mmCIF file of C-alpha atoms and ligand atoms in Angstrom:
data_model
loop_
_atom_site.group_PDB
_atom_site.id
_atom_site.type_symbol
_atom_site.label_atom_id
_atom_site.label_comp_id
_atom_site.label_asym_id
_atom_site.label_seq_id
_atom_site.Cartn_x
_atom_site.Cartn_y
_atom_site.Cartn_z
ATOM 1 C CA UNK H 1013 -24.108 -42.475 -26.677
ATOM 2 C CA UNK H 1014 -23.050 -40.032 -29.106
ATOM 3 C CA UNK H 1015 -20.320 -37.755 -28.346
ATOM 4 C CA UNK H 1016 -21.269 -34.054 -27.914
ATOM 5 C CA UNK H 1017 -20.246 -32.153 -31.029
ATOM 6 C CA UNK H 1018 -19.855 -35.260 -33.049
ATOM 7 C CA UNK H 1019 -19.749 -33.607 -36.701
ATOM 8 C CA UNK H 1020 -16.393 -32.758 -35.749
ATOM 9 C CA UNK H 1021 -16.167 -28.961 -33.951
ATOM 10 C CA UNK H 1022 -12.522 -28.093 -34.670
ATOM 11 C CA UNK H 1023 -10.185 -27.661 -31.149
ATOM 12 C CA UNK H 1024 -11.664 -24.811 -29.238
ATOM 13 C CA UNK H 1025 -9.234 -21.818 -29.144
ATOM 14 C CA UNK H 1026 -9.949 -19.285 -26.508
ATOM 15 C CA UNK H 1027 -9.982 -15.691 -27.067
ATOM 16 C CA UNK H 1028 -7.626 -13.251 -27.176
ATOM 17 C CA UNK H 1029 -7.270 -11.137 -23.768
ATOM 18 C CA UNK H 1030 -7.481 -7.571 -24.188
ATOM 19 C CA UNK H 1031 -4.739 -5.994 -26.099
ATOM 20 C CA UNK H 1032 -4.573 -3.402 -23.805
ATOM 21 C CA UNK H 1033 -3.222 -6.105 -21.595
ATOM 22 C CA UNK H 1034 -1.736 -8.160 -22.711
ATOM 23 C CA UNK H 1035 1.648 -6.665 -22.002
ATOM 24 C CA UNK H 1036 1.270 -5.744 -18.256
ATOM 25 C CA UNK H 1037 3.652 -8.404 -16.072
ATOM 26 C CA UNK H 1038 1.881 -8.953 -13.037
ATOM 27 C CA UNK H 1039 2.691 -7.177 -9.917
ATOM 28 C CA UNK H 1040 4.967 -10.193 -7.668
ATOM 29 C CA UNK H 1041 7.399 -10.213 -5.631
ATOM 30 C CA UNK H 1042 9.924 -13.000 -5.459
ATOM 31 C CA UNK H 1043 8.578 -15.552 -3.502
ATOM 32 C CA UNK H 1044 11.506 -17.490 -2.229
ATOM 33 C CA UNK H 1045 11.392 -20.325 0.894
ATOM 34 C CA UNK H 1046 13.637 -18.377 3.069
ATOM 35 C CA UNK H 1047 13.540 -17.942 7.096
ATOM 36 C CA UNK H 1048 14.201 -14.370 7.050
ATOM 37 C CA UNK H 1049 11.051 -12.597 5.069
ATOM 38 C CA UNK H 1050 11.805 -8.772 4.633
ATOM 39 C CA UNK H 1051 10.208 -8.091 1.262
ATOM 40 C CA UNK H 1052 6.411 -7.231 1.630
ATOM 41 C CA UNK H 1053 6.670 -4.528 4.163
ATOM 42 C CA UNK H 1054 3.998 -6.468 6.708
ATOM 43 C CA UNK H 1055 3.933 -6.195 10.154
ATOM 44 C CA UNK H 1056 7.024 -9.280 11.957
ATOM 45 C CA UNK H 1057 4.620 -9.197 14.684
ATOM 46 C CA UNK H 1058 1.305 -11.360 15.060
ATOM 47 C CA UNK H 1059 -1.737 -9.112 16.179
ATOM 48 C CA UNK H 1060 -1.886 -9.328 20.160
ATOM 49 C CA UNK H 1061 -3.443 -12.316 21.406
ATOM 50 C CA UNK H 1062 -6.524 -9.887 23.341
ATOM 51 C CA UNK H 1063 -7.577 -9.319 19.362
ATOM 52 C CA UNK H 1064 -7.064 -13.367 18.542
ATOM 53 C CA UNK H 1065 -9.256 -14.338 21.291
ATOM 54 C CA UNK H 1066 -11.695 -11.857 20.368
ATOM 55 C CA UNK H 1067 -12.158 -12.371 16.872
ATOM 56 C CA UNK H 1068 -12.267 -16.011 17.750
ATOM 57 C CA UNK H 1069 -15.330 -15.507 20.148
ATOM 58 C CA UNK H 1070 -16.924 -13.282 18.109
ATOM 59 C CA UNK H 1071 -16.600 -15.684 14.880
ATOM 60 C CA UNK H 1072 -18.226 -18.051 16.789
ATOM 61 C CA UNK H 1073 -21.315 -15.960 16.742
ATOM 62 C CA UNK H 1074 -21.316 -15.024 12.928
ATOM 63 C CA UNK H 1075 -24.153 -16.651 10.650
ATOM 64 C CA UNK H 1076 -22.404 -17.579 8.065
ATOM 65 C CA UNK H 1077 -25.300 -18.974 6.033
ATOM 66 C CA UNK H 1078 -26.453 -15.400 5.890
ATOM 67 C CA UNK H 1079 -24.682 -12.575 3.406
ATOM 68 C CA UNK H 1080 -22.587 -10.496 5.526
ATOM 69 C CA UNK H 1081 -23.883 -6.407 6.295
ATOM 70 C CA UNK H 1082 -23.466 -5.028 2.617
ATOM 71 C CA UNK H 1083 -22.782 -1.673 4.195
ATOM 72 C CA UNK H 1084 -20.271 -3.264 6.785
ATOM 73 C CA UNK H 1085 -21.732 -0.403 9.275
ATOM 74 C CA UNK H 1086 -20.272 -1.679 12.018
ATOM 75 C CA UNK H 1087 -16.676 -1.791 10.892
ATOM 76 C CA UNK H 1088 -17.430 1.731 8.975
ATOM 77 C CA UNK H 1089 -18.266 3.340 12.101
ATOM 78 C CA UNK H 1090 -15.741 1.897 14.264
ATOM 79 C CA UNK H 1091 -13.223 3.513 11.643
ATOM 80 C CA UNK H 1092 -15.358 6.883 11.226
ATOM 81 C CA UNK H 1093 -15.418 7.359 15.198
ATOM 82 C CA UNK H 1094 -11.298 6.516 15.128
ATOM 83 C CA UNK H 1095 -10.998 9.434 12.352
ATOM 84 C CA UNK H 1096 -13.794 11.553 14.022
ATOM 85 C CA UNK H 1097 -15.648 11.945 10.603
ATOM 86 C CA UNK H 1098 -19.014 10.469 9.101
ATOM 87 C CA UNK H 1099 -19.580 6.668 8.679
ATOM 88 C CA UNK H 1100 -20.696 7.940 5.028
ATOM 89 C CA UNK H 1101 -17.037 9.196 4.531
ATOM 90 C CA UNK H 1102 -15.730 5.856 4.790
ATOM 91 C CA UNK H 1103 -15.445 3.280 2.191
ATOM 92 C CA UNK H 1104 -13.792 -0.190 3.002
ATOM 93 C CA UNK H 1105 -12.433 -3.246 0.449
ATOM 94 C CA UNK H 1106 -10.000 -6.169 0.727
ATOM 95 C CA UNK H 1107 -6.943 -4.617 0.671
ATOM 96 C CA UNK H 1108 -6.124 -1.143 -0.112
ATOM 97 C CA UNK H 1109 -5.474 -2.029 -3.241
ATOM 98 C CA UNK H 1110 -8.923 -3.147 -4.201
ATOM 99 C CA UNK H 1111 -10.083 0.560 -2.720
ATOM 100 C CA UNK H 1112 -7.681 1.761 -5.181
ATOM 101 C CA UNK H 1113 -9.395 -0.581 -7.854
ATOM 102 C CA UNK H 1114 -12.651 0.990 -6.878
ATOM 103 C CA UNK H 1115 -11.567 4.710 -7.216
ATOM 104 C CA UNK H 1116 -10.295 3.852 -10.766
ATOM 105 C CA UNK H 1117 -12.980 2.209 -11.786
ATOM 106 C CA UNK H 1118 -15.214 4.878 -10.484
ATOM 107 C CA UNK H 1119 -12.874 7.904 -12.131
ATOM 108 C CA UNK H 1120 -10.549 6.522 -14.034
ATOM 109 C CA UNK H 1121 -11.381 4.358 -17.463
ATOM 110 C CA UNK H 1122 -10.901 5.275 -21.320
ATOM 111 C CA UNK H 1123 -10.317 8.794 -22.761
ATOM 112 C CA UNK H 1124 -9.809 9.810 -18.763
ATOM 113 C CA UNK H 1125 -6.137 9.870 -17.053
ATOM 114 C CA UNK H 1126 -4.106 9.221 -13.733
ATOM 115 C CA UNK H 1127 -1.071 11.394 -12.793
ATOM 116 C CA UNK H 1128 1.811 9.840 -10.526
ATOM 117 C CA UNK H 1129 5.460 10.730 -9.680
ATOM 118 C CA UNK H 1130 8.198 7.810 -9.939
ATOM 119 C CA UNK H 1131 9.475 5.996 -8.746
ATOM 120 C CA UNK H 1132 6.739 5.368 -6.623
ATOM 121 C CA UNK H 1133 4.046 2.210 -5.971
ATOM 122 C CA UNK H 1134 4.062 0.178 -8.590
ATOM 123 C CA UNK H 1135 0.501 -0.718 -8.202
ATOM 124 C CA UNK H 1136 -1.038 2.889 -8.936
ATOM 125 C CA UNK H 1137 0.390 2.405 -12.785
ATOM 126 C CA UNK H 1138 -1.088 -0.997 -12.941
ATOM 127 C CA UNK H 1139 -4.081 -0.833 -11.806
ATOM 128 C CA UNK H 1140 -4.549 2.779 -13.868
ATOM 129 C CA UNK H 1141 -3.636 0.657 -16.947
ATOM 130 C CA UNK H 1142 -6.103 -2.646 -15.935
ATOM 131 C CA UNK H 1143 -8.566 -0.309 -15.575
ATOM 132 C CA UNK H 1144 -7.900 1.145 -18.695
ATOM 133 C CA UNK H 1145 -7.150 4.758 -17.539
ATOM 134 C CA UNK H 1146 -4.306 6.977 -19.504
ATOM 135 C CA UNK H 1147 -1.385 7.188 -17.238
ATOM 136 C CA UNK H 1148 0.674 10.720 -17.078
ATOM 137 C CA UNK H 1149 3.938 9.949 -14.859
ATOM 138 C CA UNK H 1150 7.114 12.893 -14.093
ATOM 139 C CA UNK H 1151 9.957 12.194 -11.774
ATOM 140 C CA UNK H 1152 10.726 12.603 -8.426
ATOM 141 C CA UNK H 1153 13.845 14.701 -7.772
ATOM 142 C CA UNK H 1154 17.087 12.894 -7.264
ATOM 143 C CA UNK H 1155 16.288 12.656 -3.511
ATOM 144 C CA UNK H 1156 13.007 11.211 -3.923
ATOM 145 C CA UNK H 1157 11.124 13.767 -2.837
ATOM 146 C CA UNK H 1158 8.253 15.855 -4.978
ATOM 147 C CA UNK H 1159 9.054 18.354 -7.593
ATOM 148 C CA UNK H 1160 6.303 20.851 -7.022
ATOM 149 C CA UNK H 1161 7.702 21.856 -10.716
ATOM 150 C CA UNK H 1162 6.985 18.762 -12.281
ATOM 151 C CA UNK H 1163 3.596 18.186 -10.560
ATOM 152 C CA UNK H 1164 2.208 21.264 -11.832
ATOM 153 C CA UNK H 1165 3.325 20.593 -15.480
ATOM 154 C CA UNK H 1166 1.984 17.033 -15.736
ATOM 155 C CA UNK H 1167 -1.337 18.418 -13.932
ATOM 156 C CA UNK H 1168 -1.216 20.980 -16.433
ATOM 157 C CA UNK H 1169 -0.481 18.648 -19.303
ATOM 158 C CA UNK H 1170 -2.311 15.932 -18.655
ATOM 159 C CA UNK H 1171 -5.585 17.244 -16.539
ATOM 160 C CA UNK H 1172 -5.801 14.169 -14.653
ATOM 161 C CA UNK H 1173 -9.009 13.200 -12.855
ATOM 162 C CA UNK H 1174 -7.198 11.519 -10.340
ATOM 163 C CA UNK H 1175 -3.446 12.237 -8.980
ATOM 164 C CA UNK H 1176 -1.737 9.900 -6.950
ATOM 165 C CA UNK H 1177 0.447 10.776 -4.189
ATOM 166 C CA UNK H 1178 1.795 7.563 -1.698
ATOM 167 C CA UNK H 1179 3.189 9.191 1.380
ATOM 168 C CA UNK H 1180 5.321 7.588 2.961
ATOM 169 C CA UNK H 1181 6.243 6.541 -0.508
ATOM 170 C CA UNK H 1182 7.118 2.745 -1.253
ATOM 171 C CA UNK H 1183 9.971 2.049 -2.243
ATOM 172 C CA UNK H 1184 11.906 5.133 -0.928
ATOM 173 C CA UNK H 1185 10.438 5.572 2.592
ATOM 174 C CA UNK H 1186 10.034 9.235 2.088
ATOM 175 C CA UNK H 1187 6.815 11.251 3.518
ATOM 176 C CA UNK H 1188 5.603 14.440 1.313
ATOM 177 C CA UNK H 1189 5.302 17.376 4.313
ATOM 178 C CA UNK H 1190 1.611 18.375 4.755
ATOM 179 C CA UNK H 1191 2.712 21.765 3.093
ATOM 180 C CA UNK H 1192 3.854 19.713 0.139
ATOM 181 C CA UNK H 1193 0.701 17.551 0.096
ATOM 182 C CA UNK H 1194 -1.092 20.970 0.542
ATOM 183 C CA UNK H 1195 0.159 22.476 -2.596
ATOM 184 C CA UNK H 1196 -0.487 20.159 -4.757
ATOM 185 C CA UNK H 1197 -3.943 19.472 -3.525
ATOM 186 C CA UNK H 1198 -4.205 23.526 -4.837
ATOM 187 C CA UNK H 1199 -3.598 22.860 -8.562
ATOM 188 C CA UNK H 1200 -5.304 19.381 -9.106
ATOM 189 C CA UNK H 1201 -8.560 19.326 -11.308
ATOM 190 C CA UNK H 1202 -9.643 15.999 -10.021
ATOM 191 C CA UNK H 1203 -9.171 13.781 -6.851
ATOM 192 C CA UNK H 1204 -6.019 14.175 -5.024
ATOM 193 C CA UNK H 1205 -5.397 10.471 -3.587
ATOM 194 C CA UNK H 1206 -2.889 10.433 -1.246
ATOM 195 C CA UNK H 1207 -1.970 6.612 -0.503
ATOM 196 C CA UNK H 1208 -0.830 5.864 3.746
ATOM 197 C CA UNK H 1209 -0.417 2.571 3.690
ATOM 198 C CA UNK H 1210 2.429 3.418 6.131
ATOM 199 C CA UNK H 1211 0.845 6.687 7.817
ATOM 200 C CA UNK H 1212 1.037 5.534 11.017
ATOM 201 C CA UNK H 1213 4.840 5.953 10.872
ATOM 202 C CA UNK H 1214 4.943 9.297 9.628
ATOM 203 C CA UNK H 1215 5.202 12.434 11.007
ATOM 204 C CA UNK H 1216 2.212 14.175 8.953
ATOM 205 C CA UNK H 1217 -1.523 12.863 7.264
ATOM 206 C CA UNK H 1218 -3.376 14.532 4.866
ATOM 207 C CA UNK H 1219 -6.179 13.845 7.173
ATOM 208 C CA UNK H 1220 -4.620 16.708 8.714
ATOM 209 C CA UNK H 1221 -5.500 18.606 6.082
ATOM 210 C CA UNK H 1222 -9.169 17.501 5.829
ATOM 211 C CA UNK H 1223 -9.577 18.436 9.602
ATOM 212 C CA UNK H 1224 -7.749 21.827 9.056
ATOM 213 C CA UNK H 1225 -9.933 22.812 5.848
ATOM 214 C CA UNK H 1226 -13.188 20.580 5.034
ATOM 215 C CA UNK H 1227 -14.576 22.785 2.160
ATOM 216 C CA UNK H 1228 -11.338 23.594 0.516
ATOM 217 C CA UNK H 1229 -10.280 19.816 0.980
ATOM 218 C CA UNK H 1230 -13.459 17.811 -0.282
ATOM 219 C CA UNK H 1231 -11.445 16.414 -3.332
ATOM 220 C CA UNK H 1232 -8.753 15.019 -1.010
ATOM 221 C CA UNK H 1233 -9.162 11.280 -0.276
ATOM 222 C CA UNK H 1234 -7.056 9.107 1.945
ATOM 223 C CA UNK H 1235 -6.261 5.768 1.732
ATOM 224 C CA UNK H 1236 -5.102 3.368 4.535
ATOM 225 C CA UNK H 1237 -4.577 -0.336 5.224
ATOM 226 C CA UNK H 1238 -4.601 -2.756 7.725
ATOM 227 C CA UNK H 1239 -1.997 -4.781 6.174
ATOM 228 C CA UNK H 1240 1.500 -2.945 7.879
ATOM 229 C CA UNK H 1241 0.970 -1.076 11.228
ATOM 230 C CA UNK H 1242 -2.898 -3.673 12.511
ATOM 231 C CA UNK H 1243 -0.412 -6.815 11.755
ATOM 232 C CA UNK H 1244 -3.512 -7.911 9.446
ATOM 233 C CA UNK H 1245 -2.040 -8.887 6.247
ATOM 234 C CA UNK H 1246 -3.852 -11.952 5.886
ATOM 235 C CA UNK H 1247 -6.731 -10.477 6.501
ATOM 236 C CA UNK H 1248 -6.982 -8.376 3.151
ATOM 237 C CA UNK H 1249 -8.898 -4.717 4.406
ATOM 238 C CA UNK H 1250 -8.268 -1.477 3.560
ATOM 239 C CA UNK H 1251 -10.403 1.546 3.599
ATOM 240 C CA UNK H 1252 -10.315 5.583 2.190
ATOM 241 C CA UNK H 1253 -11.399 8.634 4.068
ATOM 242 C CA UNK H 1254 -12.963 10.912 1.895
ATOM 243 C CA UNK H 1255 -15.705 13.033 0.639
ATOM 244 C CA UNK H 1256 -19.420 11.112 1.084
ATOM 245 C CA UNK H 1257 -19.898 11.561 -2.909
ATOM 246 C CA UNK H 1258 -16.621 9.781 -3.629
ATOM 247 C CA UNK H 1259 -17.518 6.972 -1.072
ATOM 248 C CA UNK H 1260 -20.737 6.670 -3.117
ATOM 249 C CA UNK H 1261 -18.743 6.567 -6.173
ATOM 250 C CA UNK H 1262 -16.975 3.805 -4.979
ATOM 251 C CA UNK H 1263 -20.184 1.711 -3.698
ATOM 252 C CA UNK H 1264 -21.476 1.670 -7.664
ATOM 253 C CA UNK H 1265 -18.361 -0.151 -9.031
ATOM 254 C CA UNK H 1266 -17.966 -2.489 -5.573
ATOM 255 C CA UNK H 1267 -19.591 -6.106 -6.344
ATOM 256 C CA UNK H 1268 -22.480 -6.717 -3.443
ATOM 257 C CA UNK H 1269 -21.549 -8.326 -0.005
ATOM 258 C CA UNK H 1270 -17.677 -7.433 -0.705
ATOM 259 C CA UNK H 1271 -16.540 -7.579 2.022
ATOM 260 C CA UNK H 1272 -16.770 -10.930 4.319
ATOM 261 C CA UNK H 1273 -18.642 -10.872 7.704
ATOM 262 C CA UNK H 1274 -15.201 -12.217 9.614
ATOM 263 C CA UNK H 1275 -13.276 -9.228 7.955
ATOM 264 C CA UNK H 1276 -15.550 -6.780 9.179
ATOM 265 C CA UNK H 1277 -15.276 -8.591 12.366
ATOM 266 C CA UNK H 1278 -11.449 -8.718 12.642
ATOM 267 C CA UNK H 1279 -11.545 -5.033 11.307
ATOM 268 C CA UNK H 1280 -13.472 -3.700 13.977
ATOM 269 C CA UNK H 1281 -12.078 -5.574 16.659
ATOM 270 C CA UNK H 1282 -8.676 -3.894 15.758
ATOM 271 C CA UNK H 1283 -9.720 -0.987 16.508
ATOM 272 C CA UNK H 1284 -9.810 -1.572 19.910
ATOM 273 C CA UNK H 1285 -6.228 -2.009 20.337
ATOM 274 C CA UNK H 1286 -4.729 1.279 19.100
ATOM 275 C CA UNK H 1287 -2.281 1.395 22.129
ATOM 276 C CA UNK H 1288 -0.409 -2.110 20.857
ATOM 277 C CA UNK H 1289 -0.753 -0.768 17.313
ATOM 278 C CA UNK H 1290 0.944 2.265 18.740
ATOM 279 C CA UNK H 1291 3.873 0.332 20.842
ATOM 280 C CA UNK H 1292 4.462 -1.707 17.562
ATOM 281 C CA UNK H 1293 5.379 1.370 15.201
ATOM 282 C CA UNK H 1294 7.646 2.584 17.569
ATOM 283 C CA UNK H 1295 9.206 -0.627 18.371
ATOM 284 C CA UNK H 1296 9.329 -0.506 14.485
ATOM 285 C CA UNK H 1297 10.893 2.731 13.996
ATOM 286 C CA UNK H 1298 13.519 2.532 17.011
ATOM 287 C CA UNK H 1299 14.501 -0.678 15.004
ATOM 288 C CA UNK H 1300 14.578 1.111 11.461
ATOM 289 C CA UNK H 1301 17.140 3.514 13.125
ATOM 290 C CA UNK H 1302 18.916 0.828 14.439
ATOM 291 C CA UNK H 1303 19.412 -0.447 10.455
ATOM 292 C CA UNK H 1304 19.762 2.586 9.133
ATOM 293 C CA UNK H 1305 22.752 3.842 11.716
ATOM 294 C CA UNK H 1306 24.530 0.264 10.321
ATOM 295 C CA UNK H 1307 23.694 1.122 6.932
ATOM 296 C CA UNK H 1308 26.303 4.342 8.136
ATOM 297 C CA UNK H 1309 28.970 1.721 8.127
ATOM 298 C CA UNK H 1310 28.835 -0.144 5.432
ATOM 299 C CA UNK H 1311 29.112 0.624 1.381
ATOM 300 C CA UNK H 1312 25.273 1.355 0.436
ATOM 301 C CA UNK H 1313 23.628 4.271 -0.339
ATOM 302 C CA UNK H 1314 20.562 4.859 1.301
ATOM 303 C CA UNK H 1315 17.618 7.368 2.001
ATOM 304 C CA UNK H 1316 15.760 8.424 5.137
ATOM 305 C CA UNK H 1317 12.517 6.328 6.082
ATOM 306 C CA UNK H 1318 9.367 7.355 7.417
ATOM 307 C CA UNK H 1319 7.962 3.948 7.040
ATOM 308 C CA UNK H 1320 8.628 0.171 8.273
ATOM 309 C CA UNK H 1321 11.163 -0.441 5.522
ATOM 310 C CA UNK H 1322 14.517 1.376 4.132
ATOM 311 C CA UNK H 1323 15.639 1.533 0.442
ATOM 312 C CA UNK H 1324 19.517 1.209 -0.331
ATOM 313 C CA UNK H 1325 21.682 0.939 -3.048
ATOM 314 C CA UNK H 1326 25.225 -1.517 -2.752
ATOM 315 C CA UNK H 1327 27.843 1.190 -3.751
ATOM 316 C CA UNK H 1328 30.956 -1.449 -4.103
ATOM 317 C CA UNK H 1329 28.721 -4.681 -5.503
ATOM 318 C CA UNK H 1330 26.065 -5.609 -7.960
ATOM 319 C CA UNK H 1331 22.311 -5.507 -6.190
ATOM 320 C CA UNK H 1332 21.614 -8.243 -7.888
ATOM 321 C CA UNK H 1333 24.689 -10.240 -6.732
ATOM 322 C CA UNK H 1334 23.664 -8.876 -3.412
ATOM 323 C CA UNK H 1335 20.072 -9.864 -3.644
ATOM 324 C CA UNK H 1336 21.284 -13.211 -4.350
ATOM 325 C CA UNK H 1337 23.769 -13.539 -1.158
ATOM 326 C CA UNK H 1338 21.140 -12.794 1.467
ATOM 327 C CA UNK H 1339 18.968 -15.399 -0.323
ATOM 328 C CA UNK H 1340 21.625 -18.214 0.067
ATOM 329 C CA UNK H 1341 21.588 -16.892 3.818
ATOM 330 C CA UNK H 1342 18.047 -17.263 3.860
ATOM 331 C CA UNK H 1343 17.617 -13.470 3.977
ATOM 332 C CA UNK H 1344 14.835 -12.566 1.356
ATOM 333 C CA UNK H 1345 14.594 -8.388 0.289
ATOM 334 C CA UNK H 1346 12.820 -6.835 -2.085
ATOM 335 C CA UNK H 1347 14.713 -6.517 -5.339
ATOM 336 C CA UNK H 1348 14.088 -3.139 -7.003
ATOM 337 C CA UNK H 1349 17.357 -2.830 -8.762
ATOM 338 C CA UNK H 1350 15.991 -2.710 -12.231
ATOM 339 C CA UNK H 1351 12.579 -0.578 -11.248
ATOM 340 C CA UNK H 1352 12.738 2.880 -13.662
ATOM 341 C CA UNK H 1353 14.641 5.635 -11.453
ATOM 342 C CA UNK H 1354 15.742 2.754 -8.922
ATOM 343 C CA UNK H 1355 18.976 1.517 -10.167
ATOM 344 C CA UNK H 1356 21.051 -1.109 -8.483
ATOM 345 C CA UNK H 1357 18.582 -0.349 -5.159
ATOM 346 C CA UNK H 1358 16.914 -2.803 -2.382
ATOM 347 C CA UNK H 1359 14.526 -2.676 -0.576
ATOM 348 C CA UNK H 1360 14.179 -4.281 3.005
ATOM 349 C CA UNK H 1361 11.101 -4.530 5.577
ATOM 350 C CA UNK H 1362 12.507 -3.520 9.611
ATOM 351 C CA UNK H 1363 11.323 -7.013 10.983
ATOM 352 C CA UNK H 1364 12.416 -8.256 14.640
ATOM 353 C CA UNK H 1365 15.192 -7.472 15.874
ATOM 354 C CA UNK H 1366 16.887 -10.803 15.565
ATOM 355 C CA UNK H 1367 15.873 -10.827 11.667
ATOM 356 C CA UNK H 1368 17.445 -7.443 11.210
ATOM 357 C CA UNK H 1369 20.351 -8.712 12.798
ATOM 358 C CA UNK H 1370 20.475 -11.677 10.503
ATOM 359 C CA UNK H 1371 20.399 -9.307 7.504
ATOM 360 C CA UNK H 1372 22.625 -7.290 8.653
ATOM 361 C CA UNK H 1373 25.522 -10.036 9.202
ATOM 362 C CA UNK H 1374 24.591 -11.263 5.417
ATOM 363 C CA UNK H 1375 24.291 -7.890 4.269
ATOM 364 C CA UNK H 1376 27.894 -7.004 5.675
ATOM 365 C CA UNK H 1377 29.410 -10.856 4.835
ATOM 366 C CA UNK H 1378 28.200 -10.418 1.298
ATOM 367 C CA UNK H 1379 29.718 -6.604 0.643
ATOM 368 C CA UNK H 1380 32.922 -7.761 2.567
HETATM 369 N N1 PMP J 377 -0.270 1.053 -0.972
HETATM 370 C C1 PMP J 377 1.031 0.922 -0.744
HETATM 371 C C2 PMP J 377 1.888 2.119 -0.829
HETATM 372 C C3 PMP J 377 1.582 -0.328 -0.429
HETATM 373 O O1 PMP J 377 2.901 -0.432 -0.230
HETATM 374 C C4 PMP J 377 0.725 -1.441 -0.348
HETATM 375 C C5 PMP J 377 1.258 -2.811 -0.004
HETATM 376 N N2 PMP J 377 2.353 -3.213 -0.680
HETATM 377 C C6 PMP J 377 -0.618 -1.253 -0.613
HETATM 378 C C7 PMP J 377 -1.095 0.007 -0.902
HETATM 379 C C8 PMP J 377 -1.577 -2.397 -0.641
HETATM 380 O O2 PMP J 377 -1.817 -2.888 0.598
HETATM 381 P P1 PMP J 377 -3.051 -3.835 0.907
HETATM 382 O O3 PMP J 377 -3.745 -4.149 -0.374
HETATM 383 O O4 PMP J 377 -2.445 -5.016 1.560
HETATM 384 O O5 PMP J 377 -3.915 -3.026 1.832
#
């Protein structure tokens, strides 16, 4: 049998990826075979077994030769009722991130621009830039927190149809106050997207804000996960509260059937177990004191939290040098020491108490 393109068709060279590109890194963090993981801010704790057995059961009763409910009412409502809004102000994706994918494919794009304040998540930036949205960035102050300053002159400068805020913030733990959140929600042109991955730990939410003032807060949209606080990494959901014309904004760019039938399952389930959800971010915090009181007594740096992780800087040692201790004790952290603004800083996740106490011992062998 003749061979297919006999004649001779030179070696096939694929084509170029988009310029635009072809210089973003991709977003990783070191994956290292350790027994101690505290790099990826999830949950140490397994979701309680009443939600295992559940989803279980209820998996059992799933079609799975049929396409899951496109609209995922079920899971919307569940999360609607928990918020005490509208199932049409709730939009839901695999992961936060993709429901930050979703806004910026919705708002963002060419000749149209995201504002953010750094250091801050990494992902906001990269995800502007796949999506090929301009990206207008100022600094935090020194502390971390906002600079209501700089906010308004890169909202001025840049008229952004979208500003990020990430509150708590990852890496630097730090909530913006509601009157912060507040103020700048009063200059943006555009969508004010204020990112909790972490709300449950702090104080305030911009959901506050919706609640206090509906009409003067309809650009405001919140985004939450149930990757850190539900224990459902794995499971890859996320959802926004917002405005019912920005959910439908974000149906038009979401591919059909999204979202899996046994995610909406596990999603809704959660729900139902708000009180261990609750126990677990206090558990959580009472241990992040714990770590940060040590922190008091050793040579780092480091900033208040009002999420599941702390961010510190080695005052007598190089972070890297660091870094690289706790791995050889099988203690993995997040390495941020050469992130813009973050300078010879780590980051690490509050896991069980007997991991913290493993980092800690490294931590304080290696800066001996
Ligand atoms: N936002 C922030 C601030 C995060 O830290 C993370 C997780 N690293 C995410 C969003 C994404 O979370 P997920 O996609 O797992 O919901």
């Amino acid at each position: 049998m003749a061979a297919v393109g006999a004649g001779g068709r030179s070696p096939v060279t694929l084509p170029e990826v988009r310029p635009d590109l072809s210089a973003l890194a991709g977003y990783h963090s070191a994956q290292v075979d350790v027994e101690v993981r505290l790099n990826t801010n999830e949950s140490p704790l397994p979701p309680p077994i009443g939600w295992q057995e559940a989803l279980t059961a209820g998996i059992a009763g799933i079609e799975f030769n049929r396409y899951p409910d496109r609209q995922a009412v079920g899971l919307r409502r569940a999360l609607a009722d928990s918020h005490g809004v509208g199932v049409d102000q709730i939009f839901c994706a695999n992961g936060s991130n993709e429901v930050l994918q979703c806004l910026l494919l919705a708002y963002g794009g060419p000749s149209r621009t995201a504002a953010l304040f750094e250091p801050t998540y990494t992902l906001h930036r990269h995800i502007a830039r796949i999506t090929g949205t301009t990206v207008a960035a100022g600094p935090r102050r020194h502390d971390f927190a906002l600079d209501l300053d700089v906010v308004a002159d890169v909202v001025a400068g840049s008229d952004p149809v979208i500003t990020f805020l990430c509150s708590p913030n990852n890496p630097t733990g730090r909530a913006d106050s509601l009157e912060e959140v507040a103020t700048v929600a009063g200059i943006v042109p555009g969508l004010l997207v204020v990112d909790e991955a972490y709300g449950q730990f702090a104080p305030s939410s911009a959901l506050d804000l919706r609640r206090q003032d509906p009409s003067g807060t309809r650009h405001v949209v919140v985004v939450r996960t149930f990757s850190k606080t539900w224990s459902m990494a794995g499971a890859r959901l996320g959802y926004l509260v917002a405005d019912p014309e920005a959910v439908q904004a974000c149906e038009l760019v979401a591919l059909p059937y999204h979202l899996d039938a046994a995610k909406q399952l596990a999603g809704r389930l959660a729900l139902d177990f708000v009180d261990e959800m609750n126990e677990r971010v206090a558990a959580i915090a009472g241990e992040r004191g714990r770590m940060a009181s040590a922190f008091a007594e050793l040579a780092v740096e480091t900033w208040p939290s009002d999420a599941n992780f702390l961010l510190f800087r080695p005052t007598a040692r190089d972070a890297g040098a660091v870094w690289a201790d706790l791995v050889s004790a099988s203690v993995l952290v997040r390495d941020c020491s050469q992130w813009p603004g973050l300078t010879g800083c780590l980051r690490v996740t509050v896991g069980l108490p007997e991991e913290n106490d493993r980092f800690l011992a490294a931590l304080t062998e290696s800066l001996r």
